């Protein structure tokens, strides 16, 4: 049983520590440059179309949620009369 555990440890070590890693390009400097340039755009929209879509969706859900809360408060404040 101990041999099986050692074999498992060796296989897992090989998968995580490998010399044949795939090199990934470092995109951090380009992103930093894009986010730090002064173009009058708010930082939460500098990410592109996906940021704008996420922002608009969040704002729409916030407005709808606030409207629903007001509706429920008015409904609770003025209960309907029972006949």
PDB file of C-alpha atoms in Angstrom:
ATOM      1  CA  UNK A   1       0.000   0.000   0.000  1.00  0.00           C
ATOM      2  CA  UNK A   2       2.863   2.350   0.807  1.00  0.00           C
ATOM      3  CA  UNK A   3       4.265   1.744  -2.691  1.00  0.00           C
ATOM      4  CA  UNK A   4       0.965   2.849  -4.230  1.00  0.00           C
ATOM      5  CA  UNK A   5       0.991   6.073  -2.242  1.00  0.00           C
ATOM      6  CA  UNK A   6       4.583   6.772  -3.287  1.00  0.00           C
ATOM      7  CA  UNK A   7       3.717   6.112  -6.927  1.00  0.00           C
ATOM      8  CA  UNK A   8       0.745   8.464  -6.703  1.00  0.00           C
ATOM      9  CA  UNK A   9       2.925  11.162  -5.133  1.00  0.00           C
ATOM     10  CA  UNK A  10       5.511  10.751  -7.871  1.00  0.00           C
ATOM     11  CA  UNK A  11       2.911  11.000 -10.654  1.00  0.00           C
ATOM     12  CA  UNK A  12       1.317  14.081  -9.105  1.00  0.00           C
ATOM     13  CA  UNK A  13       4.734  15.687  -8.651  1.00  0.00           C
ATOM     14  CA  UNK A  14       5.533  15.082 -12.320  1.00  0.00           C
ATOM     15  CA  UNK A  15       2.334  16.744 -13.464  1.00  0.00           C
ATOM     16  CA  UNK A  16       2.896  19.890 -11.444  1.00  0.00           C
ATOM     17  CA  UNK A  17       6.643  20.196 -11.830  1.00  0.00           C
ATOM     18  CA  UNK A  18       7.379  19.838 -15.493  1.00  0.00           C
ATOM     19  CA  UNK A  19      10.008  21.388 -17.733  1.00  0.00           C
ATOM     20  CA  UNK A  20       7.674  21.286 -20.724  1.00  0.00           C
ATOM     21  CA  UNK A  21       5.523  24.200 -19.574  1.00  0.00           C
ATOM     22  CA  UNK A  22       3.537  26.201 -22.052  1.00  0.00           C
ATOM     23  CA  UNK A  23       4.810  29.753 -22.107  1.00  0.00           C
ATOM     24  CA  UNK A  24       2.095  32.380 -21.709  1.00  0.00           C
ATOM     25  CA  UNK A  25       2.653  35.920 -22.884  1.00  0.00           C
ATOM     26  CA  UNK A  26       2.704  38.497 -20.096  1.00  0.00           C
ATOM     27  CA  UNK A  27      -0.105  40.948 -20.902  1.00  0.00           C
ATOM     28  CA  UNK A  28       0.078  42.906 -17.646  1.00  0.00           C
ATOM     29  CA  UNK A  29       2.158  45.846 -18.986  1.00  0.00           C
ATOM     30  CA  UNK A  30      -0.255  46.370 -21.887  1.00  0.00           C
ATOM     31  CA  UNK A  31      -3.270  46.261 -19.556  1.00  0.00           C
ATOM     32  CA  UNK A  32      -1.582  48.679 -17.151  1.00  0.00           C
ATOM     33  CA  UNK A  33      -0.910  51.097 -19.981  1.00  0.00           C
ATOM     34  CA  UNK A  34      -4.515  50.900 -21.198  1.00  0.00           C
ATOM     35  CA  UNK A  35      -5.968  51.448 -17.734  1.00  0.00           C
ATOM     36  CA  UNK A  36      -3.587  54.276 -16.798  1.00  0.00           C
ATOM     37  CA  UNK A  37      -3.937  56.428 -19.903  1.00  0.00           C
ATOM     38  CA  UNK A  38      -5.957  59.595 -19.391  1.00  0.00           C
ATOM     39  CA  UNK A  39      -8.737  59.509 -21.970  1.00  0.00           C
ATOM     40  CA  UNK A  40     -11.610  60.792 -19.846  1.00  0.00           C
ATOM     41  CA  UNK A  41     -13.191  57.349 -19.565  1.00  0.00           C
ATOM     42  CA  UNK A  42     -14.023  55.957 -16.107  1.00  0.00           C
ATOM     43  CA  UNK A  43     -11.790  53.094 -15.045  1.00  0.00           C
ATOM     44  CA  UNK A  44     -14.703  50.665 -14.704  1.00  0.00           C
ATOM     45  CA  UNK A  45     -15.434  51.036 -18.445  1.00  0.00           C
ATOM     46  CA  UNK A  46     -11.877  50.887 -19.798  1.00  0.00           C
ATOM     47  CA  UNK A  47     -12.038  47.110 -20.227  1.00  0.00           C
ATOM     48  CA  UNK A  48     -14.060  47.377 -23.419  1.00  0.00           C
ATOM     49  CA  UNK A  49     -17.462  46.195 -24.572  1.00  0.00           C
ATOM     50  CA  UNK A  50     -17.832  43.499 -21.924  1.00  0.00           C
ATOM     51  CA  UNK A  51     -17.299  46.062 -19.151  1.00  0.00           C
ATOM     52  CA  UNK A  52     -19.878  48.400 -20.672  1.00  0.00           C
ATOM     53  CA  UNK A  53     -22.394  45.558 -21.006  1.00  0.00           C
ATOM     54  CA  UNK A  54     -21.771  44.402 -17.442  1.00  0.00           C
ATOM     55  CA  UNK A  55     -22.106  47.987 -16.163  1.00  0.00           C
ATOM     56  CA  UNK A  56     -25.394  48.585 -17.991  1.00  0.00           C
ATOM     57  CA  UNK A  57     -26.817  45.251 -16.871  1.00  0.00           C
ATOM     58  CA  UNK A  58     -25.870  45.996 -13.266  1.00  0.00           C
ATOM     59  CA  UNK A  59     -27.436  49.454 -13.428  1.00  0.00           C
ATOM     60  CA  UNK A  60     -30.652  48.117 -14.998  1.00  0.00           C
ATOM     61  CA  UNK A  61     -30.968  45.401 -12.327  1.00  0.00           C
ATOM     62  CA  UNK A  62     -30.297  47.962  -9.598  1.00  0.00           C
ATOM     63  CA  UNK A  63     -32.992  50.307 -10.898  1.00  0.00           C
ATOM     64  CA  UNK A  64     -35.483  47.465 -11.329  1.00  0.00           C
ATOM     65  CA  UNK A  65     -34.723  46.189  -7.826  1.00  0.00           C
ATOM     66  CA  UNK A  66     -35.118  49.638  -6.278  1.00  0.00           C
ATOM     67  CA  UNK A  67     -38.418  50.096  -8.120  1.00  0.00           C
ATOM     68  CA  UNK A  68     -39.673  46.744  -6.858  1.00  0.00           C
ATOM     69  CA  UNK A  69     -38.703  47.631  -3.281  1.00  0.00           C
ATOM     70  CA  UNK A  70     -40.630  50.914  -3.528  1.00  0.00           C
ATOM     71  CA  UNK A  71     -43.634  49.056  -4.985  1.00  0.00           C
ATOM     72  CA  UNK A  72     -43.623  46.520  -2.142  1.00  0.00           C
ATOM     73  CA  UNK A  73     -43.271  49.269   0.485  1.00  0.00           C
ATOM     74  CA  UNK A  74     -46.227  51.185  -0.965  1.00  0.00           C
ATOM     75  CA  UNK A  75     -48.249  47.966  -1.155  1.00  0.00           C
ATOM     76  CA  UNK A  76     -47.436  47.223   2.500  1.00  0.00           C
ATOM     77  CA  UNK A  77     -48.198  50.793   3.616  1.00  0.00           C
ATOM     78  CA  UNK A  78     -51.643  50.842   1.996  1.00  0.00           C
ATOM     79  CA  UNK A  79     -53.172  47.388   2.452  1.00  0.00           C
ATOM     80  CA  UNK A  80     -56.277  46.541   0.441  1.00  0.00           C
ATOM     81  CA  UNK A  81     -59.572  46.585   2.270  1.00  0.00           C
ATOM     82  CA  UNK A  82     -61.381  43.317   2.755  1.00  0.00           C
ATOM     83  CA  UNK A  83     -65.077  43.242   1.814  1.00  0.00           C
TER      84      UNK A  83
END
